[in-house]
PDB file of C-alpha atoms in Angstrom:
ATOM      1  CA  MET A  62      22.370  -0.412  -9.167  1.00 48.00           C
ATOM      2  CA  THR A  63      24.536  -2.302  -6.694  1.00 57.00           C
ATOM      3  CA  ASN A  64      27.619  -0.177  -7.449  1.00 87.00           C
ATOM      4  CA  TYR A  65      25.930   3.156  -6.784  1.00 93.00           C
ATOM      5  CA  PRO A  66      26.903   4.588  -3.366  1.00 96.00           C
ATOM      6  CA  VAL A  67      23.271   5.017  -2.245  1.00 96.00           C
ATOM      7  CA  THR A  68      21.491   1.808  -1.217  1.00 96.00           C
ATOM      8  CA  ILE A  69      17.836   1.662  -0.171  1.00 96.00           C
ATOM      9  CA  THR A  70      16.458  -1.485   1.436  1.00 95.00           C
ATOM     10  CA  ILE A  71      12.860  -2.253   2.320  1.00 95.00           C
ATOM     11  CA  ALA A  72      11.998  -5.419   4.231  1.00 93.00           C
ATOM     12  CA  PRO A  73       9.065  -7.233   2.578  1.00 88.00           C
ATOM     13  CA  GLN A  74       5.807  -6.504   4.373  1.00 87.00           C
ATOM     14  CA  ALA A  75       4.054  -9.586   5.720  1.00 85.00           C
ATOM     15  CA  GLU A  76       0.637 -10.400   4.303  1.00 85.00           C
ATOM     16  CA  PRO A  77      -2.181  -9.768   4.993  1.00 93.00           C
ATOM     17  CA  ARG A  78      -1.791  -6.005   5.192  1.00 95.00           C
ATOM     18  CA  ASN A  79      -3.460  -3.845   7.850  1.00 94.00           C
ATOM     19  CA  ARG A  80      -6.653  -2.390   6.372  1.00 95.00           C
ATOM     20  CA  LEU A  81      -7.272   0.082   9.197  1.00 96.00           C
ATOM     21  CA  THR A  82      -3.887   1.814   9.121  1.00 95.00           C
ATOM     22  CA  THR A  83      -3.979   1.747   5.313  1.00 96.00           C
ATOM     23  CA  ALA A  84      -7.388   3.463   5.285  1.00 97.00           C
ATOM     24  CA  LEU A  85      -6.132   6.118   7.719  1.00 96.00           C
ATOM     25  CA  ARG A  86      -2.677   6.480   6.147  1.00 95.00           C
ATOM     26  CA  PRO A  87      -3.304   9.922   4.563  1.00 93.00           C
ATOM     27  CA  VAL A  88      -4.098  11.276   8.051  1.00 95.00           C
ATOM     28  CA  LEU A  89      -1.570   9.240  10.052  1.00 95.00           C
ATOM     29  CA  ALA A  90       1.262  10.333   7.751  1.00 93.00           C
ATOM     30  CA  ILE A  91       0.676  14.082   8.228  1.00 93.00           C
ATOM     31  CA  PRO A  92       3.332  14.604  10.959  1.00 94.00           C
ATOM     32  CA  HIS A  93       5.993  12.905   8.833  1.00 93.00           C
ATOM     33  CA  ALA A  94       4.878  14.775   5.716  1.00 91.00           C
ATOM     34  CA  ILE A  95       5.327  18.063   7.587  1.00 92.00           C
ATOM     35  CA  LEU A  96       8.810  17.089   8.782  1.00 91.00           C
ATOM     36  CA  SER A  97      10.232  15.232   5.787  1.00 89.00           C
ATOM     37  CA  GLY A  98       7.955  16.314   2.953  1.00 84.00           C
ATOM     38  CA  PRO A  99       5.163  14.543   1.097  1.00 80.00           C
ATOM     39  CA  VAL A 100       5.755  11.471  -1.048  1.00 65.00           C
ATOM     40  CA  TYR A 101       5.404  13.331  -4.298  1.00 54.00           C
ATOM     41  CA  TRP A 102       8.309  15.752  -3.967  1.00 48.00           C
ATOM     42  CA  SER A 103       9.196  17.693  -7.070  1.00 42.00           C
ATOM     43  CA  SER A 104      11.392  20.637  -7.975  1.00 42.00           C
ATOM     44  CA  ARG A 105       8.242  22.661  -8.722  1.00 42.00           C
ATOM     45  CA  THR A 106       6.507  22.177  -5.369  1.00 41.00           C
ATOM     46  CA  GLY A 107       9.656  22.136  -3.289  1.00 51.00           C
ATOM     47  CA  GLY A 108       7.764  19.936  -0.826  1.00 65.00           C
ATOM     48  CA  VAL A 109      10.685  18.725   1.263  1.00 75.00           C
ATOM     49  CA  GLY A 110       9.272  19.419   4.724  1.00 87.00           C
ATOM     50  CA  LEU A 111      10.936  21.221   7.617  1.00 91.00           C
ATOM     51  CA  LEU A 112      13.902  18.845   7.942  1.00 93.00           C
ATOM     52  CA  GLY A 113      14.354  18.811   4.177  1.00 92.00           C
ATOM     53  CA  ALA A 114      14.306  22.594   3.953  1.00 92.00           C
ATOM     54  CA  ALA A 115      17.062  22.753   6.587  1.00 94.00           C
ATOM     55  CA  ALA A 116      19.045  20.053   4.751  1.00 95.00           C
ATOM     56  CA  TYR A 117      18.867  21.928   1.438  1.00 95.00           C
ATOM     57  CA  VAL A 118      19.955  25.185   3.095  1.00 95.00           C
ATOM     58  CA  MET A 119      22.900  23.291   4.542  1.00 96.00           C
ATOM     59  CA  ALA A 120      23.623  21.842   1.083  1.00 96.00           C
ATOM     60  CA  ILE A 121      24.002  25.410  -0.199  1.00 96.00           C
ATOM     61  CA  VAL A 122      26.529  26.046   2.580  1.00 97.00           C
ATOM     62  CA  SER A 123      28.298  22.804   1.609  1.00 96.00           C
ATOM     63  CA  TRP A 124      28.372  23.904  -2.029  1.00 97.00           C
ATOM     64  CA  PHE A 125      30.419  26.955  -1.033  1.00 96.00           C
ATOM     65  CA  THR A 126      32.681  25.129   1.429  1.00 96.00           C
ATOM     66  CA  LEU A 127      33.381  22.334  -1.047  1.00 96.00           C
ATOM     67  CA  LEU A 128      34.286  24.777  -3.809  1.00 95.00           C
ATOM     68  CA  VAL A 129      36.356  27.077  -1.578  1.00 94.00           C
ATOM     69  CA  ARG A 130      37.904  24.714   0.970  1.00 92.00           C
ATOM     70  CA  GLY A 131      37.382  21.327  -0.674  1.00 90.00           C
ATOM     71  CA  GLU A 132      35.495  19.906   2.296  1.00 90.00           C
ATOM     72  CA  GLN A 133      32.012  19.377   3.605  1.00 93.00           C
ATOM     73  CA  PHE A 134      31.527  20.064   7.297  1.00 96.00           C
ATOM     74  CA  ALA A 135      30.928  16.785   9.138  1.00 95.00           C
ATOM     75  CA  GLY A 136      27.947  18.191  11.059  1.00 97.00           C
ATOM     76  CA  ILE A 137      26.230  19.278   7.866  1.00 97.00           C
ATOM     77  CA  ARG A 138      26.815  15.894   6.238  1.00 97.00           C
ATOM     78  CA  GLN A 139      25.462  14.090   9.309  1.00 97.00           C
ATOM     79  CA  PHE A 140      22.318  16.240   9.373  1.00 97.00           C
ATOM     80  CA  CYS A 141      21.659  15.667   5.654  1.00 97.00           C
ATOM     81  CA  LEU A 142      22.086  11.915   6.169  1.00 97.00           C
ATOM     82  CA  TYR A 143      19.717  12.113   9.162  1.00 97.00           C
ATOM     83  CA  TYR A 144      17.134  13.832   6.962  1.00 96.00           C
ATOM     84  CA  LEU A 145      17.524  11.193   4.221  1.00 96.00           C
ATOM     85  CA  ARG A 146      17.094   8.355   6.724  1.00 96.00           C
ATOM     86  CA  TRP A 147      13.957  10.006   8.111  1.00 96.00           C
ATOM     87  CA  ARG A 148      12.637  10.675   4.591  1.00 95.00           C
ATOM     88  CA  THR A 149      13.248   7.081   3.538  1.00 96.00           C
ATOM     89  CA  ARG A 150      11.227   5.740   6.459  1.00 96.00           C
ATOM     90  CA  ALA A 151       8.458   8.308   5.928  1.00 95.00           C
ATOM     91  CA  LEU A 152       8.264   7.651   2.181  1.00 95.00           C
ATOM     92  CA  ALA A 153       7.968   3.901   2.697  1.00 95.00           C
ATOM     93  CA  TYR A 154       5.131   4.472   5.164  1.00 96.00           C
ATOM     94  CA  MET A 155       3.295   7.115   3.106  1.00 95.00           C
ATOM     95  CA  ALA A 156       3.596   5.026  -0.058  1.00 95.00           C
ATOM     96  CA  LEU A 157       2.070   1.996   1.728  1.00 96.00           C
ATOM     97  CA  PHE A 158       5.177  -0.196   1.404  1.00 96.00           C
ATOM     98  CA  VAL A 159       5.174  -0.896   5.162  1.00 96.00           C
ATOM     99  CA  ASP A 160       2.561  -0.765   7.926  1.00 95.00           C
ATOM    100  CA  PRO A 161       4.459   0.159  11.142  1.00 95.00           C
ATOM    101  CA  PHE A 162       4.340   3.840  12.028  1.00 96.00           C
ATOM    102  CA  PRO A 163       7.794   5.398  11.508  1.00 96.00           C
ATOM    103  CA  PRO A 164       9.723   6.526  14.587  1.00 95.00           C
ATOM    104  CA  PHE A 165      10.397  10.201  15.243  1.00 93.00           C
ATOM    105  CA  GLY A 166      14.156   9.811  15.105  1.00 88.00           C
ATOM    106  CA  ASP A 167      16.739   7.165  14.302  1.00 90.00           C
ATOM    107  CA  GLU A 168      15.269   3.892  15.487  1.00 91.00           C
ATOM    108  CA  ALA A 169      14.928   0.436  13.972  1.00 92.00           C
ATOM    109  CA  TYR A 170      12.508   0.299  11.039  1.00 95.00           C
ATOM    110  CA  PRO A 171      11.986  -2.098   8.119  1.00 95.00           C
ATOM    111  CA  THR A 172      13.345   0.513   5.700  1.00 96.00           C
ATOM    112  CA  ALA A 173      16.873   1.898   5.526  1.00 95.00           C
ATOM    113  CA  ILE A 174      19.209   3.978   3.371  1.00 96.00           C
ATOM    114  CA  GLU A 175      22.995   3.772   3.291  1.00 97.00           C
ATOM    115  CA  VAL A 176      25.207   6.401   1.656  1.00 97.00           C
ATOM    116  CA  ARG A 177      28.898   5.640   1.160  1.00 96.00           C
ATOM    117  CA  GLU A 178      31.451   8.380   1.721  1.00 93.00           C
ATOM    118  CA  PRO A 179      32.555   9.968  -1.565  1.00 92.00           C
ATOM    119  CA  ALA A 180      36.105   9.552  -2.811  1.00 87.00           C
ATOM    120  CA  GLN A 181      38.580  12.262  -1.834  1.00 88.00           C
ATOM    121  CA  PRO A 182      39.317  14.794  -3.154  1.00 90.00           C
ATOM    122  CA  ARG A 183      35.755  15.723  -4.082  1.00 92.00           C
ATOM    123  CA  ASP A 184      34.837  16.375  -7.709  1.00 91.00           C
ATOM    124  CA  ASN A 185      34.630  20.191  -7.782  1.00 93.00           C
ATOM    125  CA  ALA A 186      33.733  20.299 -11.473  1.00 94.00           C
ATOM    126  CA  THR A 187      30.461  18.423 -10.937  1.00 94.00           C
ATOM    127  CA  ILE A 188      29.796  20.162  -7.616  1.00 96.00           C
ATOM    128  CA  ALA A 189      29.953  23.574  -9.299  1.00 96.00           C
ATOM    129  CA  VAL A 190      27.172  22.671 -11.756  1.00 97.00           C
ATOM    130  CA  ARG A 191      25.328  20.093  -9.626  1.00 96.00           C
ATOM    131  CA  LEU A 192      21.862  21.594 -10.093  1.00 95.00           C
ATOM    132  CA  LEU A 193      22.253  21.766 -13.864  1.00 97.00           C
ATOM    133  CA  LEU A 194      23.464  18.174 -13.988  1.00 97.00           C
ATOM    134  CA  ALA A 195      20.451  17.041 -11.957  1.00 96.00           C
ATOM    135  CA  LEU A 196      17.889  18.743 -14.225  1.00 97.00           C
ATOM    136  CA  PRO A 197      17.308  15.728 -16.529  1.00 97.00           C
ATOM    137  CA  HIS A 198      16.573  13.607 -13.466  1.00 97.00           C
ATOM    138  CA  LEU A 199      14.224  16.227 -12.014  1.00 95.00           C
ATOM    139  CA  VAL A 200      12.257  16.412 -15.265  1.00 96.00           C
ATOM    140  CA  LEU A 201      11.930  12.633 -15.504  1.00 96.00           C
ATOM    141  CA  LEU A 202      11.044  12.358 -11.823  1.00 95.00           C
ATOM    142  CA  CYS A 203       8.155  14.801 -12.299  1.00 92.00           C
ATOM    143  CA  VAL A 204       6.649  12.337 -14.776  1.00 95.00           C
ATOM    144  CA  LEU A 205       7.499   9.252 -12.723  1.00 95.00           C
ATOM    145  CA  LEU A 206       6.091  10.774  -9.535  1.00 93.00           C
ATOM    146  CA  ILE A 207       2.761  11.407 -11.258  1.00 94.00           C
ATOM    147  CA  GLY A 208       2.707   7.753 -12.297  1.00 95.00           C
ATOM    148  CA  TRP A 209       3.630   6.744  -8.756  1.00 95.00           C
ATOM    149  CA  LEU A 210       0.725   8.803  -7.406  1.00 93.00           C
ATOM    150  CA  PHE A 211      -1.756   6.892  -9.560  1.00 96.00           C
ATOM    151  CA  THR A 212      -0.273   3.482  -8.736  1.00 96.00           C
ATOM    152  CA  THR A 213      -0.307   4.296  -5.015  1.00 96.00           C
ATOM    153  CA  VAL A 214      -3.999   5.207  -5.155  1.00 96.00           C
ATOM    154  CA  ILE A 215      -4.693   1.909  -6.936  1.00 97.00           C
ATOM    155  CA  ALA A 216      -2.605   0.063  -4.342  1.00 97.00           C
ATOM    156  CA  TRP A 217      -4.510   1.808  -1.530  1.00 97.00           C
ATOM    157  CA  PHE A 218      -7.808   0.440  -2.849  1.00 97.00           C
ATOM    158  CA  ALA A 219      -6.250  -2.977  -3.501  1.00 97.00           C
ATOM    159  CA  ILE A 220      -5.018  -3.245   0.101  1.00 97.00           C
ATOM    160  CA  LEU A 221      -8.415  -2.176   1.438  1.00 97.00           C
ATOM    161  CA  PHE A 222     -10.219  -4.840  -0.608  1.00 96.00           C
ATOM    162  CA  THR A 223      -7.666  -7.668  -0.869  1.00 95.00           C
ATOM    163  CA  ARG A 224      -5.197  -6.889   1.984  1.00 95.00           C
ATOM    164  CA  SER A 225      -2.393  -7.155  -0.544  1.00 95.00           C
ATOM    165  CA  TYR A 226      -0.214  -4.671  -2.466  1.00 96.00           C
ATOM    166  CA  PRO A 227      -0.193  -5.609  -6.200  1.00 95.00           C
ATOM    167  CA  PRO A 228       3.359  -6.915  -6.893  1.00 93.00           C
ATOM    168  CA  SER A 229       3.844  -5.115 -10.225  1.00 92.00           C
ATOM    169  CA  LEU A 230       2.801  -1.770  -8.727  1.00 96.00           C
ATOM    170  CA  TYR A 231       5.005  -2.443  -5.701  1.00 95.00           C
ATOM    171  CA  ALA A 232       8.106  -2.945  -7.855  1.00 95.00           C
ATOM    172  CA  PHE A 233       7.402   0.265  -9.790  1.00 96.00           C
ATOM    173  CA  GLY A 234       6.786   2.327  -6.650  1.00 96.00           C
ATOM    174  CA  ILE A 235       9.939   1.120  -4.908  1.00 96.00           C
ATOM    175  CA  GLY A 236      11.906   1.820  -8.085  1.00 96.00           C
ATOM    176  CA  VAL A 237      10.687   5.421  -8.226  1.00 96.00           C
ATOM    177  CA  MET A 238      11.403   5.863  -4.527  1.00 96.00           C
ATOM    178  CA  ARG A 239      14.976   4.600  -5.005  1.00 96.00           C
ATOM    179  CA  TRP A 240      15.501   6.872  -7.998  1.00 96.00           C
ATOM    180  CA  SER A 241      14.236   9.967  -6.172  1.00 95.00           C
ATOM    181  CA  LEU A 242      16.349   9.261  -3.059  1.00 96.00           C
ATOM    182  CA  ARG A 243      19.494   8.774  -5.155  1.00 97.00           C
ATOM    183  CA  VAL A 244      18.845  12.133  -6.811  1.00 96.00           C
ATOM    184  CA  GLU A 245      18.253  13.776  -3.426  1.00 96.00           C
ATOM    185  CA  ALA A 246      21.555  12.409  -2.118  1.00 97.00           C
ATOM    186  CA  TYR A 247      23.236  13.809  -5.256  1.00 97.00           C
ATOM    187  CA  LEU A 248      21.590  17.220  -4.823  1.00 97.00           C
ATOM    188  CA  LEU A 249      22.532  17.312  -1.137  1.00 97.00           C
ATOM    189  CA  LEU A 250      26.183  16.808  -2.199  1.00 97.00           C
ATOM    190  CA  LEU A 251      26.450  13.563  -0.244  1.00 97.00           C
ATOM    191  CA  VAL A 252      27.773  11.698  -3.299  1.00 97.00           C
ATOM    192  CA  ASP A 253      29.564  12.766  -6.470  1.00 95.00           C
ATOM    193  CA  GLU A 254      28.658   9.822  -8.747  1.00 95.00           C
ATOM    194  CA  TYR A 255      25.955  10.728 -11.246  1.00 96.00           C
ATOM    195  CA  PRO A 256      22.698   8.898 -10.448  1.00 96.00           C
ATOM    196  CA  PRO A 257      21.697   6.170 -12.896  1.00 95.00           C
ATOM    197  CA  PHE A 258      18.551   6.532 -14.975  1.00 95.00           C
ATOM    198  CA  ALA A 259      17.115   3.332 -13.569  1.00 92.00           C
ATOM    199  CA  LEU A 260      14.393   2.034 -11.278  1.00 90.00           C
ATOM    200  CA  ASP A 261      16.461  -0.894  -9.943  1.00 83.00           C
TER     201      ASP A 261
END
């Protein structure tokens, strides 16, 4: 959705893909999974990693400050955006969309996320019940993430044998990644617009 205030871009990966780093990806991705959480985050597992856990604690603080004072502390917002940028790079790497190893910090990478500032004043009505509003998305994402797991395993084998990521699986995986990151930005109170139920 081009109008939604969260935009995720992934530069197309050149073919042929790297078989060695693809084969070792489950091991190579461990440091990023610890910091930003595994690919298959869900509300049940709470697998958001160390940075994600800190970001969600800060989102709770923001929930109170937004309702009481009508503002989100700039430092908290910047940290949550930092976490989302790191998570976007890590997800793209763990899900085999790109081959370069992600940097430990904010450096150039073929994957990026942009989050526009929300309109002022903030929408306190939706902030007050944010978790309840996000529940339909969390339920659907549980199903979509299971599907994404299976397609990623298929893609892993495909890259090992053909050095190519199947295009139809690629489009589905990127769509699920976009959806989940939009919902995370919504849960972290970085945006007030309700996320679309869409993979595009």
